[in-house]
Amino acid sequence: MITMKQIGVLSAILLPGIALLSSCTEKKADFIGEWRAVKPVSVTSEITGAESATEEITLVFSEAKGNTSGKVEMTGRFKVSMALPSDSTAVSVPVTFTADARCDGSWTPDGDDYDDLLLVFDYEAITVTVDTTSLSAGAKLSPEHLSSTSELCRMKVENAFRSTLARYSVLDDVEVSKDRTSMDLELQNPKEKVYFTRR
């Protein structure tokens, strides 16, 4: 028969351990939050006809119940310079335009810890918005021509963004600084170290 004294001793031994286990389970992964790449990356080779093109990446990680998976959102801010035909002449004119791409997905740890992550994106949910003001400023396009040209640019940017999503499907060696203000990770194909700051 267990006495009240024995119950008290068992409680004193077990309760701190249960509390510690609970706090560990509830602890958020360090990478949870919003992160912006330290510098834009060149994606000129990914956009047909571009003279230059850069992409600024932002990642937003949120946590799901159980701390073992969650949602991720990637956005890409594109700045593209290319030659486009003008309304008035057959001669192409140089234009620089911006576009914003966005896609939602999910993350899961690749293994027993958060050093490596697997990201799965919903490609059907990709949205790309071309800044038509920046597009029409250089090319001086009519409303009709602006619509078709904007759609062409949107498709070019979406193709480039799809390539970025594919590169970010596997994140290796994810490391967050002790003060949780910076993060770096490694991409493959080609191998590259990418640095982020918390927003």
Short mmCIF file of C-alpha atoms in Angstrom, two decimals:
data_model
loop_
_atom_site.label_atom_id
_atom_site.label_comp_id
_atom_site.label_asym_id
_atom_site.label_seq_id
_atom_site.Cartn_x
_atom_site.Cartn_y
_atom_site.Cartn_z
CA MET A 1 0.00 0.00 0.00
CA ILE A 2 1.35 3.42 -1.03
CA THR A 3 1.31 5.94 1.78
CA MET A 4 0.77 9.69 1.43
CA LYS A 5 4.42 10.20 2.26
CA GLN A 6 5.47 7.94 -0.65
CA ILE A 7 3.13 9.80 -3.01
CA GLY A 8 4.72 13.06 -1.94
CA VAL A 9 8.22 11.74 -2.62
CA LEU A 10 7.20 10.43 -6.06
CA SER A 11 5.60 13.76 -6.95
CA ALA A 12 8.74 15.64 -5.96
CA ILE A 13 10.79 13.38 -8.26
CA LEU A 14 8.45 13.20 -11.27
CA LEU A 15 6.91 16.66 -11.54
CA PRO A 16 10.14 18.58 -12.39
CA GLY A 17 10.89 16.05 -15.13
CA ILE A 18 7.38 16.34 -16.56
CA ALA A 19 7.63 20.15 -16.52
CA LEU A 20 11.01 20.03 -18.27
CA LEU A 21 9.67 17.64 -20.91
CA SER A 22 6.69 19.86 -21.49
CA SER A 23 8.85 22.99 -21.88
CA CYS A 24 11.10 21.19 -24.38
CA THR A 25 8.11 19.99 -26.38
CA GLU A 26 6.60 23.47 -26.50
CA LYS A 27 9.84 25.23 -27.46
CA LYS A 28 9.66 26.80 -30.90
CA ALA A 29 12.21 25.99 -33.54
CA ASP A 30 14.66 28.88 -33.87
CA PHE A 31 13.91 29.41 -37.56
CA ILE A 32 10.21 30.15 -36.99
CA GLY A 33 9.47 33.68 -38.23
CA GLU A 34 10.11 35.91 -41.24
CA TRP A 35 13.53 36.04 -42.93
CA ARG A 36 14.83 38.15 -45.82
CA ALA A 37 17.90 37.24 -47.87
CA VAL A 38 20.83 39.54 -47.15
CA LYS A 39 21.34 40.30 -50.83
CA PRO A 40 19.45 39.72 -54.10
CA VAL A 41 20.64 36.87 -56.31
CA SER A 42 21.10 36.98 -60.07
CA VAL A 43 18.46 35.06 -62.04
CA THR A 44 19.37 36.46 -65.46
CA SER A 45 19.90 32.99 -66.88
CA GLU A 46 16.39 31.97 -65.77
CA ILE A 47 14.55 34.73 -67.67
CA THR A 48 14.66 34.43 -71.45
CA GLY A 49 15.72 37.66 -73.14
CA ALA A 50 16.74 39.42 -69.92
CA GLU A 51 19.85 41.57 -69.96
CA SER A 52 19.90 41.44 -66.17
CA ALA A 53 17.54 40.09 -63.52
CA THR A 54 17.73 39.82 -59.74
CA GLU A 55 15.50 38.22 -57.11
CA GLU A 56 15.20 39.16 -53.44
CA ILE A 57 13.86 36.24 -51.41
CA THR A 58 11.80 36.27 -48.24
CA LEU A 59 10.86 33.15 -46.27
CA VAL A 60 8.16 32.99 -43.59
CA PHE A 61 8.06 29.88 -41.41
CA SER A 62 5.11 29.21 -39.11
CA GLU A 63 4.66 26.34 -36.70
CA ALA A 64 1.97 23.68 -36.70
CA LYS A 65 0.62 21.75 -33.75
CA GLY A 66 3.18 19.29 -32.44
CA ASN A 67 6.21 21.38 -33.53
CA THR A 68 7.18 18.77 -36.13
CA SER A 69 5.93 20.54 -39.26
CA GLY A 70 4.38 23.80 -40.34
CA LYS A 71 3.62 26.23 -43.13
CA VAL A 72 6.11 28.16 -45.20
CA GLU A 73 5.62 31.10 -47.53
CA MET A 74 8.18 32.23 -50.07
CA THR A 75 8.09 35.54 -51.87
CA GLY A 76 10.42 36.77 -54.58
CA ARG A 77 10.89 40.42 -55.51
CA PHE A 78 12.17 40.53 -59.09
CA LYS A 79 13.88 43.38 -60.91
CA VAL A 80 14.29 42.68 -64.63
CA SER A 81 15.94 44.66 -67.42
CA MET A 82 15.22 43.59 -70.99
CA ALA A 83 14.39 44.93 -74.44
CA LEU A 84 10.71 45.13 -75.38
CA PRO A 85 9.08 46.33 -78.62
CA SER A 86 7.55 49.81 -78.47
CA ASP A 87 4.10 50.69 -79.80
CA SER A 88 5.31 53.38 -82.12
CA THR A 89 8.25 51.60 -83.75
CA ALA A 90 9.41 48.10 -84.48
CA VAL A 91 12.62 48.87 -82.63
CA SER A 92 12.89 47.36 -79.17
CA VAL A 93 13.46 49.72 -76.27
CA PRO A 94 15.22 48.91 -72.97
CA VAL A 95 12.81 48.48 -70.06
CA THR A 96 13.33 47.75 -66.37
CA PHE A 97 10.31 46.40 -64.48
CA THR A 98 9.61 44.86 -61.10
CA ALA A 99 7.40 41.91 -60.19
CA ASP A 100 6.38 40.14 -57.00
CA ALA A 101 5.97 36.35 -56.85
CA ARG A 102 4.51 34.34 -53.96
CA CYS A 103 3.87 30.69 -53.11
CA ASP A 104 2.70 28.77 -50.04
CA GLY A 105 3.93 25.38 -48.90
CA SER A 106 4.86 23.28 -45.90
CA TRP A 107 8.05 22.32 -44.07
CA THR A 108 9.13 19.18 -42.25
CA PRO A 109 12.47 18.32 -40.63
CA ASP A 110 14.64 15.95 -42.66
CA GLY A 111 15.70 13.76 -39.77
CA ASP A 112 15.60 14.04 -36.00
CA ASP A 113 16.44 17.74 -35.73
CA TYR A 114 15.91 21.06 -37.52
CA ASP A 115 19.34 21.26 -39.14
CA ASP A 116 17.91 20.03 -42.44
CA LEU A 117 14.45 20.91 -43.76
CA LEU A 118 12.27 19.64 -46.58
CA LEU A 119 9.99 22.24 -48.21
CA VAL A 120 7.01 21.23 -50.35
CA PHE A 121 5.41 24.06 -52.34
CA ASP A 122 1.97 24.20 -53.94
CA TYR A 123 2.88 25.21 -57.48
CA GLU A 124 -0.79 25.70 -58.34
CA ALA A 125 -0.92 28.49 -55.77
CA ILE A 126 1.85 30.61 -57.34
CA THR A 127 0.90 34.24 -57.88
CA VAL A 128 2.95 36.76 -59.85
CA THR A 129 2.13 40.47 -60.06
CA VAL A 130 3.98 42.65 -62.56
CA ASP A 131 4.26 46.35 -61.78
CA THR A 132 2.70 47.74 -64.97
CA THR A 133 3.71 51.28 -64.05
CA SER A 134 7.38 50.39 -64.21
CA LEU A 135 6.74 48.37 -67.36
CA SER A 136 4.95 51.10 -69.31
CA ALA A 137 7.30 53.89 -68.25
CA GLY A 138 10.13 52.78 -70.51
CA ALA A 139 8.30 51.15 -73.41
CA LYS A 140 5.45 53.71 -73.67
CA LEU A 141 2.89 50.98 -74.33
CA SER A 142 -0.77 51.46 -75.20
CA PRO A 143 -3.30 49.86 -72.80
CA GLU A 144 -3.86 46.95 -75.22
CA HIS A 145 -0.17 46.32 -75.77
CA LEU A 146 0.55 46.79 -72.08
CA SER A 147 -1.81 43.96 -71.15
CA SER A 148 -0.23 41.41 -73.48
CA THR A 149 3.32 42.51 -72.64
CA SER A 150 2.56 42.33 -68.91
CA GLU A 151 1.30 38.76 -69.30
CA LEU A 152 4.45 37.80 -71.22
CA CYS A 153 6.62 39.26 -68.46
CA ARG A 154 4.50 37.52 -65.81
CA MET A 155 5.09 34.14 -67.45
CA LYS A 156 8.85 34.76 -67.67
CA VAL A 157 9.02 35.69 -63.98
CA GLU A 158 6.88 32.71 -62.95
CA ASN A 159 9.23 30.32 -64.74
CA ALA A 160 12.18 31.82 -62.88
CA PHE A 161 10.31 31.66 -59.57
CA ARG A 162 9.50 27.98 -60.13
CA SER A 163 13.22 27.33 -60.46
CA THR A 164 13.82 29.11 -57.15
CA LEU A 165 11.13 27.03 -55.42
CA ALA A 166 12.74 23.85 -56.71
CA ARG A 167 16.16 24.92 -55.39
CA TYR A 168 14.68 25.58 -51.97
CA SER A 169 12.97 22.19 -51.69
CA VAL A 170 15.88 20.92 -49.57
CA LEU A 171 17.58 23.17 -47.01
CA ASP A 172 20.78 21.77 -45.50
CA ASP A 173 22.66 22.92 -42.38
CA VAL A 174 20.10 25.50 -41.26
CA GLU A 175 21.78 27.60 -38.56
CA VAL A 176 20.28 30.46 -36.55
CA SER A 177 22.51 32.84 -34.59
CA LYS A 178 22.37 32.82 -30.79
CA ASP A 179 20.53 36.15 -30.77
CA ARG A 180 18.14 34.75 -33.42
CA THR A 181 18.60 37.74 -35.72
CA SER A 182 20.40 35.96 -38.58
CA MET A 183 20.18 32.62 -40.32
CA ASP A 184 22.19 30.79 -42.93
CA LEU A 185 21.47 27.63 -44.90
CA GLU A 186 22.89 25.62 -47.75
CA LEU A 187 21.28 24.94 -51.12
CA GLN A 188 22.24 22.24 -53.61
CA ASN A 189 22.50 22.14 -57.44
CA PRO A 190 24.61 24.21 -57.39
CA LYS A 191 25.89 24.18 -53.82
CA GLU A 192 25.51 27.63 -52.28
CA LYS A 193 25.40 29.22 -48.84
CA VAL A 194 22.58 31.75 -48.39
CA TYR A 195 22.33 34.29 -45.56
CA PHE A 196 19.16 35.82 -44.10
CA THR A 197 18.23 38.42 -41.50
CA ARG A 198 15.10 38.32 -39.38
CA ARG A 199 12.44 40.88 -40.27
#
